[in-house]
Tab-separated table of N, CA, C and O in Angstrom:
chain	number	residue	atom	x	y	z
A	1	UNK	N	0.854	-1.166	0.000
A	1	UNK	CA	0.000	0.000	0.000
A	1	UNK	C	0.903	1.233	0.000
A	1	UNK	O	1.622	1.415	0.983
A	2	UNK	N	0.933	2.318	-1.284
A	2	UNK	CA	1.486	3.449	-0.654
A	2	UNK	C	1.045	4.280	0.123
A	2	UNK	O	-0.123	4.278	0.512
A	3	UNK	N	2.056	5.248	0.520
A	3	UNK	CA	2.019	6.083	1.387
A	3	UNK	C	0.770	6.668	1.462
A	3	UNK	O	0.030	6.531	2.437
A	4	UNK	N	0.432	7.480	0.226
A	4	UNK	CA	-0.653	8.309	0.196
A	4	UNK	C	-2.263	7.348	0.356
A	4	UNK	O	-3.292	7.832	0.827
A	5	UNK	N	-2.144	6.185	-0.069
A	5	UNK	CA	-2.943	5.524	0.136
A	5	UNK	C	-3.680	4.990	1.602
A	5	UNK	O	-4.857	4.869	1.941
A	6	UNK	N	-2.240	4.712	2.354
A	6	UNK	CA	-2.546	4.761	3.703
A	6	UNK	C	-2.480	5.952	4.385
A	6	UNK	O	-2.326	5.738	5.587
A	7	UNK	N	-2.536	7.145	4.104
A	7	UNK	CA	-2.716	8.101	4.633
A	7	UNK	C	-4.108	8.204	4.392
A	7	UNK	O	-4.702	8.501	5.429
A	8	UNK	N	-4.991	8.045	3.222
A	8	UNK	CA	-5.900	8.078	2.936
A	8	UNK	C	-7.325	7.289	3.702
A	8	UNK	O	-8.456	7.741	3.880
A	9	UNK	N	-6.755	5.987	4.042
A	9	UNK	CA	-7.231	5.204	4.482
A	9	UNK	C	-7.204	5.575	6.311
A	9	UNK	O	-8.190	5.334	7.008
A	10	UNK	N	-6.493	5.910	6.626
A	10	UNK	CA	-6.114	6.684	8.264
A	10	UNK	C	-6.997	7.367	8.214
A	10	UNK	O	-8.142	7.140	8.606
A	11	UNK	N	-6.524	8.426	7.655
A	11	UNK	CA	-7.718	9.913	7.896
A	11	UNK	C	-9.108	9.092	7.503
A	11	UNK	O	-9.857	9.427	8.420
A	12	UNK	N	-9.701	8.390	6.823
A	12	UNK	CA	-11.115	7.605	6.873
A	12	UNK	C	-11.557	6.827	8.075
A	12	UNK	O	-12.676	7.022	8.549
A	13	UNK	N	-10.465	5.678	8.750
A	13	UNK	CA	-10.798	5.501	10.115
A	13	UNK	C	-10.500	6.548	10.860
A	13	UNK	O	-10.801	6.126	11.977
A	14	UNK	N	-9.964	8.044	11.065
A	14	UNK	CA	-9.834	8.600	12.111
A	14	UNK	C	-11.419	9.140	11.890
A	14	UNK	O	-12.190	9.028	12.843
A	15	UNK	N	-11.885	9.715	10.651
A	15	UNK	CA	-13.303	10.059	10.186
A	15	UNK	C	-14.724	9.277	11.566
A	15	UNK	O	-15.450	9.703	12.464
A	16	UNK	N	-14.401	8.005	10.914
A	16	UNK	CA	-15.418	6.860	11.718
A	16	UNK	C	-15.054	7.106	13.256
A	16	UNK	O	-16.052	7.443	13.892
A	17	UNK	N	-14.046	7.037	13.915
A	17	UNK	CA	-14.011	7.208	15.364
A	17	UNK	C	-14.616	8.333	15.930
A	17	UNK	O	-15.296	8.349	16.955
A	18	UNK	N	-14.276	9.454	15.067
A	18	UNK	CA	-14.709	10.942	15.473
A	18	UNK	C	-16.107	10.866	14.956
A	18	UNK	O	-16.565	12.008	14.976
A	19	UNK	N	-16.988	10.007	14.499
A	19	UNK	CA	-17.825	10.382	14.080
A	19	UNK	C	-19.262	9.354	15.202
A	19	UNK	O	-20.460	9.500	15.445
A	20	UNK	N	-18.159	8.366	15.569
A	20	UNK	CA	-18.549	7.174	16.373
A	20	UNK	C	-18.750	7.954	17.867
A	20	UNK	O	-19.722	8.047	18.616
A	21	UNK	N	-17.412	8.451	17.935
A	21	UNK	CA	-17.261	9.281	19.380
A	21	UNK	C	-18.461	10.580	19.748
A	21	UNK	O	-18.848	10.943	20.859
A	22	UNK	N	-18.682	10.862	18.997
A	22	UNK	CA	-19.658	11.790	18.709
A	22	UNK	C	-21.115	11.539	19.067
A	22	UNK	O	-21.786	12.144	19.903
A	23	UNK	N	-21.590	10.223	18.034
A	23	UNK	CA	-22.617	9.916	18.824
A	23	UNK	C	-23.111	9.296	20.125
A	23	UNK	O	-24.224	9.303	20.650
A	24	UNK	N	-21.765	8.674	20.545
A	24	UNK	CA	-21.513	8.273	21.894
A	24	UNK	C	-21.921	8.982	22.811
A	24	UNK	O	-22.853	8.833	23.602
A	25	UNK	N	-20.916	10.054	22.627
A	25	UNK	CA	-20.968	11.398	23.837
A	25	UNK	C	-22.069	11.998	24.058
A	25	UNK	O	-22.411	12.465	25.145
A	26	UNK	N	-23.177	12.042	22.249
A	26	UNK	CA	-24.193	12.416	22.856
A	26	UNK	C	-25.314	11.105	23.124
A	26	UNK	O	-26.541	11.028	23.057
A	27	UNK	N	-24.959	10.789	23.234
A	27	UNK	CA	-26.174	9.404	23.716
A	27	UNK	C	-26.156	9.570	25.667
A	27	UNK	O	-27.101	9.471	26.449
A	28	UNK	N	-25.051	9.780	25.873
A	28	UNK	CA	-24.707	9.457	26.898
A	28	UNK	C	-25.340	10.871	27.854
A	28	UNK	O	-25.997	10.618	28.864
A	29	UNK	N	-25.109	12.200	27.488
A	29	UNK	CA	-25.633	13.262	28.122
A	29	UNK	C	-27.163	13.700	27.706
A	29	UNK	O	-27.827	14.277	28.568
A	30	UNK	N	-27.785	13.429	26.328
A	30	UNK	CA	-29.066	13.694	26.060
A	30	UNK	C	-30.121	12.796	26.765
A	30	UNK	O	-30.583	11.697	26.455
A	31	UNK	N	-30.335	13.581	27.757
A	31	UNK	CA	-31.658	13.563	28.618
A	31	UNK	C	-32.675	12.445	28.232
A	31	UNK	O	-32.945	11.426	28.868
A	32	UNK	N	-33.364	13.040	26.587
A	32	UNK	CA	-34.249	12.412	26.022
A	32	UNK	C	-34.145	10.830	25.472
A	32	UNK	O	-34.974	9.928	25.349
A	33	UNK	N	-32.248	10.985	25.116
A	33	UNK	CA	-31.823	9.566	24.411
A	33	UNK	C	-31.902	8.575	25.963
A	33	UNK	O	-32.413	7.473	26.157
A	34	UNK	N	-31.416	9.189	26.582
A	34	UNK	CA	-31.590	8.329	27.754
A	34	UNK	C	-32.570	7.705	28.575
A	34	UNK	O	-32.631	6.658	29.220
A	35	UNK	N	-33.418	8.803	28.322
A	35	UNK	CA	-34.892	8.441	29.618
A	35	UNK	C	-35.219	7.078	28.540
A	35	UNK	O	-35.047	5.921	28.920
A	36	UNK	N	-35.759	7.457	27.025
A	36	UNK	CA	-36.503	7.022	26.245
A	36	UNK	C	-36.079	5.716	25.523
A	36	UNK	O	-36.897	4.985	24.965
A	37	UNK	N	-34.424	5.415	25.583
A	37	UNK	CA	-33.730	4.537	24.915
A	37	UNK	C	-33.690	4.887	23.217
A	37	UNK	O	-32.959	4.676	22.249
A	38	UNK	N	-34.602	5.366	23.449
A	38	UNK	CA	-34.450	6.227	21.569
A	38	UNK	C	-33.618	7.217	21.086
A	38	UNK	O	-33.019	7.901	21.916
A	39	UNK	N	-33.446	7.452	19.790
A	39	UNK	CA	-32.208	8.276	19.403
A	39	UNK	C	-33.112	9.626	19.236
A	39	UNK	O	-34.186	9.325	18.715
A	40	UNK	N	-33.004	11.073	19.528
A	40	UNK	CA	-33.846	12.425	19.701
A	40	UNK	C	-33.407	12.697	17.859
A	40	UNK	O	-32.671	12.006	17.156
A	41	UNK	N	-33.911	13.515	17.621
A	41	UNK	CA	-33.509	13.940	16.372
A	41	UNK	C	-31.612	14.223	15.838
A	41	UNK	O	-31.020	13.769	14.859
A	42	UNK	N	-31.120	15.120	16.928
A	42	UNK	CA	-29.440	15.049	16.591
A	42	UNK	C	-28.855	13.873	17.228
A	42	UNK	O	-27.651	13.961	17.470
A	43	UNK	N	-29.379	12.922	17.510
A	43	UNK	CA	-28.655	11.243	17.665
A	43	UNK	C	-29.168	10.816	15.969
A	43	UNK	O	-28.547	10.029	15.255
A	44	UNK	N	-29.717	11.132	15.797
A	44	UNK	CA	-30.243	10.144	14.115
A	44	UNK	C	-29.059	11.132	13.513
A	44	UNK	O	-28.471	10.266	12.865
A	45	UNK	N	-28.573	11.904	13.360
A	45	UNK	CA	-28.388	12.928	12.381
A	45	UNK	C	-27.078	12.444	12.676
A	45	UNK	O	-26.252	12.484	11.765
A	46	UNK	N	-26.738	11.986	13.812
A	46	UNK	CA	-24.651	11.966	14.423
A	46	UNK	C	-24.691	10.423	14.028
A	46	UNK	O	-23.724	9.993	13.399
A	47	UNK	N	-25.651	9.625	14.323
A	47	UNK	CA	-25.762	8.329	13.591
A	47	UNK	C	-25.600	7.931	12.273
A	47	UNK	O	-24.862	7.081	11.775
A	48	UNK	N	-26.438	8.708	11.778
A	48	UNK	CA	-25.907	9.084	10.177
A	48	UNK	C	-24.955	9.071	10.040
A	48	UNK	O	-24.402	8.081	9.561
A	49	UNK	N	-24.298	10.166	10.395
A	49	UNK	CA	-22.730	11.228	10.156
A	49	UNK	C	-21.744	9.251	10.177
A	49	UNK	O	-21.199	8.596	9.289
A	50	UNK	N	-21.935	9.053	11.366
A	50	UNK	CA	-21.093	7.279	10.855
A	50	UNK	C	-21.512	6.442	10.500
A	50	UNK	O	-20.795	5.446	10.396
A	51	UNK	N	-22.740	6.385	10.163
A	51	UNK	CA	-23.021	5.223	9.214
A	51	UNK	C	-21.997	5.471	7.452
A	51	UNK	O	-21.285	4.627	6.908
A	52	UNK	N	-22.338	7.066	6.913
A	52	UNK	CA	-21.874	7.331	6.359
A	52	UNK	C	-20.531	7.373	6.077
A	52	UNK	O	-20.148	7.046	4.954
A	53	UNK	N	-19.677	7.763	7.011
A	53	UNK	CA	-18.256	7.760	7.386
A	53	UNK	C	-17.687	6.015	7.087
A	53	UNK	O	-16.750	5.732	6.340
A	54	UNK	N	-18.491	5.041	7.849
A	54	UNK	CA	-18.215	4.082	7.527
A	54	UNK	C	-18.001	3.255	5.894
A	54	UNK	O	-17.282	2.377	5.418
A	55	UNK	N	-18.945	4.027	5.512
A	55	UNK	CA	-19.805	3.248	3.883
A	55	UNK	C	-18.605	3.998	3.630
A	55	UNK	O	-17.872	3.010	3.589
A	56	UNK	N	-17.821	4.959	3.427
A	56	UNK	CA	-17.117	5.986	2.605
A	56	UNK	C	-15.884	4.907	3.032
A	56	UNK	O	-15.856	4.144	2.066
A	57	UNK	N	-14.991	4.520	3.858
A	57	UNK	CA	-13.768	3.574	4.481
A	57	UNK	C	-14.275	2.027	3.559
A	57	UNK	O	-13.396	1.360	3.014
A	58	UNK	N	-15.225	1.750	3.510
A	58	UNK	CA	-15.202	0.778	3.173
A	58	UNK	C	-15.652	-0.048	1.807
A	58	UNK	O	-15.916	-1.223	1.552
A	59	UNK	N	-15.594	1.278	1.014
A	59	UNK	CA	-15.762	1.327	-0.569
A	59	UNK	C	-14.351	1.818	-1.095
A	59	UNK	O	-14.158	1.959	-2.303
């Protein structure tokens, strides 16, 4: 693999963690995600953000 390739591929998993971490953090402090076990509207939207992130690393 070259260089630029695995640089490429890095910055895509660093993408997914930060994007993973994200919805984490807010799962964990939103009130609503919590009481309800459901995702509030910006949990679907940060959920997204890595579902997407993922599909993009792994194409």
């Amino acid at each position: 693999m070259s260089g630029q390739v695995q640089a490429q591929r890095q910055a895509g998993e660093a993408a997914v963690q930060a994007a993973y971490s994200a919805f984490i953090r807010h799962s964990q402090v939103c009130a609503p995600c919590r009481k309800t076990g459901a995702d509030c509207a910006d949990a679907v939207t940060l959920r997204q953000a890595w579902r997407d992130a993922r599909a993009v690393v792994a194409a």
